[in-house]
Short mmCIF file of C-alpha atoms in Angstrom, two decimals:
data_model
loop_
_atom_site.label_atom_id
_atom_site.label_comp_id
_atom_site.label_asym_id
_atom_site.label_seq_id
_atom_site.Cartn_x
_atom_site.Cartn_y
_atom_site.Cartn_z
CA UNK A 1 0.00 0.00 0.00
CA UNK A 2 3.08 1.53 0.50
CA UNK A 3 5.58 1.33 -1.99
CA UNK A 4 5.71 0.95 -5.84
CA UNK A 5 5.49 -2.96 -7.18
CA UNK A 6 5.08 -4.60 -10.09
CA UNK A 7 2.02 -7.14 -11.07
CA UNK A 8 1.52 -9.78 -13.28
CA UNK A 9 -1.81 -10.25 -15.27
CA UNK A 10 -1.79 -13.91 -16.24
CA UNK A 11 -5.00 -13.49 -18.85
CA UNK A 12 -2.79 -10.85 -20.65
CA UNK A 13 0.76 -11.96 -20.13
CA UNK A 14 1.64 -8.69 -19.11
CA UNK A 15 2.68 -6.37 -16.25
CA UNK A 16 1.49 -3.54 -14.46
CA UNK A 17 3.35 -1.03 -12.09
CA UNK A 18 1.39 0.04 -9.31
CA UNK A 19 2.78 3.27 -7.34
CA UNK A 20 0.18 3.31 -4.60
CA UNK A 21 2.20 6.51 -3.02
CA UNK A 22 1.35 8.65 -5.93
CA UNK A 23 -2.42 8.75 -5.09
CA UNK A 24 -1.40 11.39 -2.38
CA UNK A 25 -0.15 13.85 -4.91
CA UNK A 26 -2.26 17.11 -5.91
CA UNK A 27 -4.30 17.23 -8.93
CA UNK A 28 -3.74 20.21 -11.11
CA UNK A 29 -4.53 18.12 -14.87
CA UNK A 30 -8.01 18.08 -16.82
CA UNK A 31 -11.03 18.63 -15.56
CA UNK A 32 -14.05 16.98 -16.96
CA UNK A 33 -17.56 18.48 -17.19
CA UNK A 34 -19.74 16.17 -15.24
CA UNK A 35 -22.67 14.58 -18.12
CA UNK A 36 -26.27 16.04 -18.01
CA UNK A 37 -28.86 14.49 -15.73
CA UNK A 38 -31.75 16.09 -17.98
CA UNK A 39 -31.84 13.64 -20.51
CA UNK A 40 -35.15 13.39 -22.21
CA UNK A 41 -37.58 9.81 -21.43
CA UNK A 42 -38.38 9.89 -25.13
CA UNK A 43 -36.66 12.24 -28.16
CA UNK A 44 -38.60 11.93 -31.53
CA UNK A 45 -34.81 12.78 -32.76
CA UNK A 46 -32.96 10.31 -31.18
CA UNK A 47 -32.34 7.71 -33.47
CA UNK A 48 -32.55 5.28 -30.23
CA UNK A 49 -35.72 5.58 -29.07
CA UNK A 50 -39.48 3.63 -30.05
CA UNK A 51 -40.54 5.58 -32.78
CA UNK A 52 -37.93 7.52 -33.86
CA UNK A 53 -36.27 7.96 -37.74
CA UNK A 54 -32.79 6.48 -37.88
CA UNK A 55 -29.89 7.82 -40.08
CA UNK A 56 -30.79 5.44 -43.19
CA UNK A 57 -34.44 6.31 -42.83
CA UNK A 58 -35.54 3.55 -41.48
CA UNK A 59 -38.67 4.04 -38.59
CA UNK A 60 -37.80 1.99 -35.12
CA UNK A 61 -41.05 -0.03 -33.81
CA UNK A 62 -42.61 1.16 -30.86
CA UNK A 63 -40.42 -1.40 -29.03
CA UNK A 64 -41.28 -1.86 -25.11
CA UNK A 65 -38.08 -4.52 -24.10
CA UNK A 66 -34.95 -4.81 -26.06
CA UNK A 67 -34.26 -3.91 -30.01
CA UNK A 68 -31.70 -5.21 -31.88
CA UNK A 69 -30.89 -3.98 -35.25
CA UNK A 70 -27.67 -3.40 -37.78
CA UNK A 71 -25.57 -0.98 -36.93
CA UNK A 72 -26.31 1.86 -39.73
CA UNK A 73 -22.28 2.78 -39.45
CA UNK A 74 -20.69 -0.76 -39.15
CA UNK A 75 -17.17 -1.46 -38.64
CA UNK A 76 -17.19 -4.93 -39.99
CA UNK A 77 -19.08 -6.15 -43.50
CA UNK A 78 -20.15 -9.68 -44.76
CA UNK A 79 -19.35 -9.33 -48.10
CA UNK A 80 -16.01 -7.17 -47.86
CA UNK A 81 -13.51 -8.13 -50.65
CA UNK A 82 -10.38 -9.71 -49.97
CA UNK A 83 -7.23 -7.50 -49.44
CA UNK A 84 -4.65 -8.88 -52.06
CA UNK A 85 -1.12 -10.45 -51.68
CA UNK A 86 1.58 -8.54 -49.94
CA UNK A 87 4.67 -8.31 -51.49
CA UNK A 88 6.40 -7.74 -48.32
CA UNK A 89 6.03 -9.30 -44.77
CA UNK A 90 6.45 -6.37 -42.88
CA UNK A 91 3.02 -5.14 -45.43
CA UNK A 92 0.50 -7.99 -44.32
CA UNK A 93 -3.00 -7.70 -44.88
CA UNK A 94 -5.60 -9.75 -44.24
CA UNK A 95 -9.70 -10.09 -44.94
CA UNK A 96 -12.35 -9.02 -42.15
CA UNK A 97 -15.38 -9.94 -42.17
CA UNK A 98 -18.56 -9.22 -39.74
CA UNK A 99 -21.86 -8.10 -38.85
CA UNK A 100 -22.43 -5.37 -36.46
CA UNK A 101 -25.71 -4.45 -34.41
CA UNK A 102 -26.83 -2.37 -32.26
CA UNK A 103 -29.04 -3.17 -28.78
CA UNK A 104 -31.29 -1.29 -26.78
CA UNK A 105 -31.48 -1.88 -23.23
CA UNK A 106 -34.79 -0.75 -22.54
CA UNK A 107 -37.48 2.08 -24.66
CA UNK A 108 -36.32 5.10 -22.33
CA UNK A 109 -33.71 7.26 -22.59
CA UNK A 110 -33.22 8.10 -18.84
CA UNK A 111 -32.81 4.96 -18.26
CA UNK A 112 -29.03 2.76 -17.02
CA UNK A 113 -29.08 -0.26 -16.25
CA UNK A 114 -28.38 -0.02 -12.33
CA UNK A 115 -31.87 1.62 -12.59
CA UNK A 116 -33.59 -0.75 -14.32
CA UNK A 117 -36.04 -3.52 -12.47
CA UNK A 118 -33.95 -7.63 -12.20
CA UNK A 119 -37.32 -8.59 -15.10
CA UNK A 120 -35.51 -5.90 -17.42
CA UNK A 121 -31.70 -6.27 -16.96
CA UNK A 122 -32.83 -10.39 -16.95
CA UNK A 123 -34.27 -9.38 -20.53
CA UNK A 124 -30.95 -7.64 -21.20
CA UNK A 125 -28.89 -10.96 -20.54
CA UNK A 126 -31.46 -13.25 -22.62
CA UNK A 127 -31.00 -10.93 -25.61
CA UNK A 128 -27.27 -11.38 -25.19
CA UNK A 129 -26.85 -15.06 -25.31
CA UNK A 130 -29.84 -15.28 -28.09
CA UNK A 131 -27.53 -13.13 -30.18
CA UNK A 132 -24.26 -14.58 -28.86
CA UNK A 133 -25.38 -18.39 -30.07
CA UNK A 134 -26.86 -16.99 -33.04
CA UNK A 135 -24.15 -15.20 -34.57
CA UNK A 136 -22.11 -17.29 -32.81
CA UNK A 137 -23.23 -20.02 -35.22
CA UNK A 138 -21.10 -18.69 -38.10
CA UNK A 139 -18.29 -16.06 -36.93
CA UNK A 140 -15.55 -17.37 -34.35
CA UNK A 141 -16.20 -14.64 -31.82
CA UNK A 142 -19.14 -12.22 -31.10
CA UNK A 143 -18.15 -9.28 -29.27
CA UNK A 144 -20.72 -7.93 -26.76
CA UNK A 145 -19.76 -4.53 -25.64
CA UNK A 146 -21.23 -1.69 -23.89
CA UNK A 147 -19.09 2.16 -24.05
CA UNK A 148 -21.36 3.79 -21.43
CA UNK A 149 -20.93 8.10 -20.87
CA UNK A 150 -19.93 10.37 -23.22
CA UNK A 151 -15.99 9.98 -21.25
CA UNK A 152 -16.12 6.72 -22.98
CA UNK A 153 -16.69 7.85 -26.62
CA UNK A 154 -20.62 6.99 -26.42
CA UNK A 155 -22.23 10.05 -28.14
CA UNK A 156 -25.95 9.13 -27.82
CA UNK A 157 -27.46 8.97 -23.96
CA UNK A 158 -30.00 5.81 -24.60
CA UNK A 159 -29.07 2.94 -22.82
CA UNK A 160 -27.40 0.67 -25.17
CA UNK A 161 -25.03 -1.26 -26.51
CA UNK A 162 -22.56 -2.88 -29.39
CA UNK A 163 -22.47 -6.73 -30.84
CA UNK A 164 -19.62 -6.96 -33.28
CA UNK A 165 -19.43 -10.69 -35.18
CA UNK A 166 -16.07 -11.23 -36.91
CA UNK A 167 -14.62 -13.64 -38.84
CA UNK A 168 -11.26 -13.67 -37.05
CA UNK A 169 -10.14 -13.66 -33.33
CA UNK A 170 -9.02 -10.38 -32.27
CA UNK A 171 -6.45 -9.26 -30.36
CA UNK A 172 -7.81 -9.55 -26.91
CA UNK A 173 -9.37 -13.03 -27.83
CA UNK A 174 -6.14 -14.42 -29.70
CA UNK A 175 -4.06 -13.79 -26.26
CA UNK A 176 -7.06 -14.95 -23.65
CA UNK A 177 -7.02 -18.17 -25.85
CA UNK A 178 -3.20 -18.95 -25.63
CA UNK A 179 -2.90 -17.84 -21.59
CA UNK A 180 -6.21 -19.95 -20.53
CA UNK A 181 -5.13 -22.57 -22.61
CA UNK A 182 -1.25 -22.67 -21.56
CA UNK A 183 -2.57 -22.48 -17.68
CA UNK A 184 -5.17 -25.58 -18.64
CA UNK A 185 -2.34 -27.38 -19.86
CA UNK A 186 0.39 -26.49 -16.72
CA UNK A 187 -2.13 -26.55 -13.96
CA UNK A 188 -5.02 -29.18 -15.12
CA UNK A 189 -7.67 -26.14 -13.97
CA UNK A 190 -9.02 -23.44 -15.91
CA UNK A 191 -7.59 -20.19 -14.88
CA UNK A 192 -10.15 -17.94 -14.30
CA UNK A 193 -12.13 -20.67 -12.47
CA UNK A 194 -9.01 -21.17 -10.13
CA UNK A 195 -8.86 -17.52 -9.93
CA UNK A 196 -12.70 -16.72 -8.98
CA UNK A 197 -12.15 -19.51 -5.93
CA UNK A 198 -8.75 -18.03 -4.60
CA UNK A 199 -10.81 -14.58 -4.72
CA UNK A 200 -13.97 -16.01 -2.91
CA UNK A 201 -11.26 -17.08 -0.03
CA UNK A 202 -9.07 -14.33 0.20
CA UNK A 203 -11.84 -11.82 0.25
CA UNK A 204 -9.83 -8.59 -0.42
CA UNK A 205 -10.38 -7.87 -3.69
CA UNK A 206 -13.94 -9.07 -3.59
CA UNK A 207 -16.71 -6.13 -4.28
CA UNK A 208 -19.80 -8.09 -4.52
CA UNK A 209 -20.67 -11.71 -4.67
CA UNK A 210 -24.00 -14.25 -4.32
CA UNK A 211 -24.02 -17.97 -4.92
CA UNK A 212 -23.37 -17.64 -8.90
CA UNK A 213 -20.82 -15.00 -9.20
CA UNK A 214 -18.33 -12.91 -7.74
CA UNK A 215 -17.07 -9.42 -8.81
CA UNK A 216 -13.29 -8.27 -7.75
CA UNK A 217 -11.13 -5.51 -8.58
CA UNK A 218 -8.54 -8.10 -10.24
CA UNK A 219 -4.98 -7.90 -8.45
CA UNK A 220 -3.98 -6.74 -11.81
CA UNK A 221 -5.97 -4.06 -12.34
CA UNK A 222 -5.09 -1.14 -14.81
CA UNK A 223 -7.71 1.12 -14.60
CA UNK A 224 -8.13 2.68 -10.81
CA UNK A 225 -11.90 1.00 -10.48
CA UNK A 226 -11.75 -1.93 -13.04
CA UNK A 227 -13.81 -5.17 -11.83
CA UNK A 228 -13.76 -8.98 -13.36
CA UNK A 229 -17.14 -10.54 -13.05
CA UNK A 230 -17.05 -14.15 -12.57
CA UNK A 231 -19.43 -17.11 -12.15
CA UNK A 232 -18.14 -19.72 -9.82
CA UNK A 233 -19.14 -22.22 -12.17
CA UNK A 234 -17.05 -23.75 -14.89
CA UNK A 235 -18.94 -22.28 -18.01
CA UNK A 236 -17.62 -21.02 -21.04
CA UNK A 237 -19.98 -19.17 -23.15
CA UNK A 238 -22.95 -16.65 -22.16
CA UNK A 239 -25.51 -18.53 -24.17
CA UNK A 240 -24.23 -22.01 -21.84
CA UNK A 241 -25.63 -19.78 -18.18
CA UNK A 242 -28.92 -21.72 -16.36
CA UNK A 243 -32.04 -19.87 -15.43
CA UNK A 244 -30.98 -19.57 -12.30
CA UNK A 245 -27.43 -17.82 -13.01
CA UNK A 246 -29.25 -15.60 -15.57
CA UNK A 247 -31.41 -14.24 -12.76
CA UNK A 248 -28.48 -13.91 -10.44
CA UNK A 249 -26.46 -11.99 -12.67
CA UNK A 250 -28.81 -9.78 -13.27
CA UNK A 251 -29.00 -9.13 -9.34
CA UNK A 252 -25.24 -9.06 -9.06
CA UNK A 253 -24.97 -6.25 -12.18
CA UNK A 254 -27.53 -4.19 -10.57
CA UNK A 255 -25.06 -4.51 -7.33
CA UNK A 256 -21.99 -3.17 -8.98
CA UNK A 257 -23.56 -0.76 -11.25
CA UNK A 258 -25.29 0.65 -8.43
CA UNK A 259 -21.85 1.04 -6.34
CA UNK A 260 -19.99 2.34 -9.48
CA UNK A 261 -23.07 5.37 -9.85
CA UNK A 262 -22.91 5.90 -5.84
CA UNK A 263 -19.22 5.80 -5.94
CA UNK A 264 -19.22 9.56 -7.07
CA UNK A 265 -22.98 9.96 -7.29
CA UNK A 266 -22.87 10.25 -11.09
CA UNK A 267 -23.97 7.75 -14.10
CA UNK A 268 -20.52 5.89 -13.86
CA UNK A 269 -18.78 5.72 -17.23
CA UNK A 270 -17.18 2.90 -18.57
CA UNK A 271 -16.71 0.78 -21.25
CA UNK A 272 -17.24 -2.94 -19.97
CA UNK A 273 -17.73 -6.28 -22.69
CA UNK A 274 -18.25 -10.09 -22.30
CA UNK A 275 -15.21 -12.48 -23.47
CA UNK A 276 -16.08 -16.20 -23.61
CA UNK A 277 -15.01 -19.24 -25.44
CA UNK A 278 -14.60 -18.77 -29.50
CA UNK A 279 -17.74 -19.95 -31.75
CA UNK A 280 -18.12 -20.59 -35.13
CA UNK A 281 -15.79 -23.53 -35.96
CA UNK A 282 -14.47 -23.49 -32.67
CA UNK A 283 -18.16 -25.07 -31.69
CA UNK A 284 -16.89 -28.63 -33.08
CA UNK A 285 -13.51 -27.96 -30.77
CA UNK A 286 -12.46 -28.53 -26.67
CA UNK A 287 -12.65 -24.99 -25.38
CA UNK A 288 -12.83 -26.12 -21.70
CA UNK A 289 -10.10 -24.03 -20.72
CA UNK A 290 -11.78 -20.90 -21.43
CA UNK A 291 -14.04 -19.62 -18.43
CA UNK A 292 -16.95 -16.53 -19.28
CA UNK A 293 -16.31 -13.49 -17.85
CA UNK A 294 -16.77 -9.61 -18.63
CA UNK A 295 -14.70 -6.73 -18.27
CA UNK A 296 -15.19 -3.24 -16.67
CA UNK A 297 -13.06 -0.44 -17.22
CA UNK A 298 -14.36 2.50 -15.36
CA UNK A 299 -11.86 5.76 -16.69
CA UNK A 300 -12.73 8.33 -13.26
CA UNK A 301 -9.90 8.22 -11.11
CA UNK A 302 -10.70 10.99 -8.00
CA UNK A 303 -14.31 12.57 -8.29
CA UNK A 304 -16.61 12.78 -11.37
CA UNK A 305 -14.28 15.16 -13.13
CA UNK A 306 -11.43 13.54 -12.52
CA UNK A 307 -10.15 11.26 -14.79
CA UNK A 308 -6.98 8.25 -15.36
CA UNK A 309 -5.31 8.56 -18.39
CA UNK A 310 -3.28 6.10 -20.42
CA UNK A 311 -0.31 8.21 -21.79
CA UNK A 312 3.33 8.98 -21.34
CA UNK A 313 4.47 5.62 -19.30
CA UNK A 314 1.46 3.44 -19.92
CA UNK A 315 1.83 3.83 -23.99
CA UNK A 316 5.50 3.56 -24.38
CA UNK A 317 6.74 1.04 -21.37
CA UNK A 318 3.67 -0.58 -19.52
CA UNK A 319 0.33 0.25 -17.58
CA UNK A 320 0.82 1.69 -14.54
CA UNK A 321 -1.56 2.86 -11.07
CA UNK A 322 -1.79 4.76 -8.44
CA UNK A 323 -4.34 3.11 -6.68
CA UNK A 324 -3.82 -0.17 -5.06
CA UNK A 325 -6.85 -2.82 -6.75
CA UNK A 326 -7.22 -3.67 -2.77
CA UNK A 327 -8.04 0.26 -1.97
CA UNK A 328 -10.26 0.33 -4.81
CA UNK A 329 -12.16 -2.91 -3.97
CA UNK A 330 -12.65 -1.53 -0.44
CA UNK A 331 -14.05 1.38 -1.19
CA UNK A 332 -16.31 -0.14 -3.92
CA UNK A 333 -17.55 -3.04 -1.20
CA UNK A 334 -18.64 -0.06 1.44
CA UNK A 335 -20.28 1.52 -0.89
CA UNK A 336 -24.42 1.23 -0.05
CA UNK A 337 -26.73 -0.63 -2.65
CA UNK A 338 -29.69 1.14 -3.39
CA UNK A 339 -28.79 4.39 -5.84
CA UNK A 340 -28.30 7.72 -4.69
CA UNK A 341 -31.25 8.74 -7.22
CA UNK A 342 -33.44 6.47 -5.15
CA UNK A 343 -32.43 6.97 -1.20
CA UNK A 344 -35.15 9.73 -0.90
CA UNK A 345 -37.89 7.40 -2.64
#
């Protein structure tokens, strides 16, 4: 808590330095301007909401759950041509391939999902695995990501988020493959599994947990208030979850997010995504030493308008923090459970 270490992130194969004395030091960098808390239950020009006109002039439905439809701007095409040959190995191309679409939480705009009812963010998590085995059934991994606040990039206010189908591993998914599988193969358990039962014992990373799942700040955290969500179970892909877990993860989001939004008693920002065994071909293949799990990466560092930033240090040598994860976990687990917005209700 004291003095500067260095941590190793086994899912990433990768270091971090934390410098837990430098959280003492004055602020004197950017300031952020806290979001709005007026936003509109229903725009007729937000391209989000039930009724509204979208960018290729198509008309939503006056939807009343969740809405899933192609992303109007998508990153990633079925039918994009192949690249060509390189004449060069250090010029390599390579084809990419996808579908994108979009997902609405829920028909209001005021809406996040720490303020939605456990029937609703339940709905939430059945539209997820529905579209996770269905695209799942062609492109080798299905992203599921969700850039909340305007901090994070997200420039419309309706609770929503991304699915991105592609036909290659990425990045992220390429090196969570070759770590789970290399700690499979060394220590006959899957790591995360391992790692979610070490948590549940040690207890000082934990933020929230029931009988299904467990949230911790990991003990190689990057970001000052990042969180792993785990279930206890061995399961590999979303669409693979029981009734039961379904309706316990939708308790145990509504936990966090609620902490994260009391935290600084703003709509937390963050950009947070599922990560779970490939699909596609990968269906027909052992994938047992991949465990589910989802990501948060929350950017605020010291109050609402106070943010971490990954530059200088963190883009040229490695990440580093100031906050220990175990500071960050404890303040996140005394944190109370029902919303700020609510307390008076």
């Amino acid at each position: 808590t004291e003095h500067q270490h260095a941590r190793y992130n086994p899912l990433r194969d990768d270091w971090v330095l934390v410098s837990a004395h430098r959280v003492k030091r004055p602020w004197q960098g950017q300031l952020e301007k806290p979001p709005p808390e007026d936003v509109p239950r229903w725009d007729p020009n937000n391209p989000l909401c039930p009724g509204a006109t979208r960018a290729n002039g198509e008309v939503n439905p006056q939807y009343e759950g969740t809405f899933v439809f192609p992303n109007d701007f998508p990153a990633l095409q079925p039918d994009a041509p192949e690249p060509g040959n390189s004449d060069h190995p250090l010029f390599q191309a390579a084809a990419a391939r996808g579908v994108c679409k979009v997902m609405c939480f829920h028909p209001w705009s005021d809406l996040t999902l720490p303020l939605m009812s456990l029937s609703e963010i339940r709905a939430v998590i059945d539209t997820w695995a529905e579209l996770a085995a269905e695209l799942g059934a062609s492109y080798p991994w299905v992203q599921i990501f969700e850039n909340k606040g305007a901090m994070m990039g997200c420039s419309n206010p309706h609770p929503h988020c991304q699915v991105w189908a592609s036909s290659f591993l990425p990045n992220e998914a390429r090196l969570e493959d070759r770590t789970q599988r290399q700690h499979l193969s060394q220590h006959r358990v899957p790591m995360l599994l391992e790692y979610a039962e070490q948590e549940a014992e040690r207890k000082e990373r934990l933020v929230v947990e029931n009988a299904d799942w467990l949230v911790v700040v990991p003990y190689w955290a990057t970001w000052p208030y990042q969180t792993l969500l785990l279930p206890r179970r061995h399961v590999c892909r979303l669409q693979d979850l029981r009734e039961g877990e379904r309706d316990s993860l939708a308790s145990i989001m509504q936990r966090l997010l609620t902490k994260y939004d009391n935290l600084f008693e703003v709509s937390f920002p963050y950009s947070m995504g599922w990560h779970g065994a490939p699909t596609g071909p990968y269906l027909d293949e052992d994938c047992g030493h991949w465990q589910l799990h989802a990501h948060y990466y929350p950017p605020l560092l010291r109050s609402a308008t106070v943010r971490k930033f990954m530059v200088g240090y963190e883009m040229l040598a490695q990440a580093q923090r100031d906050l220990t994860p175990e500071q960050a976990a404890e303040r996140l687990r005394s944190l109370p459970e029902v919303h700020y917005k609510q307390r008076d209700k």
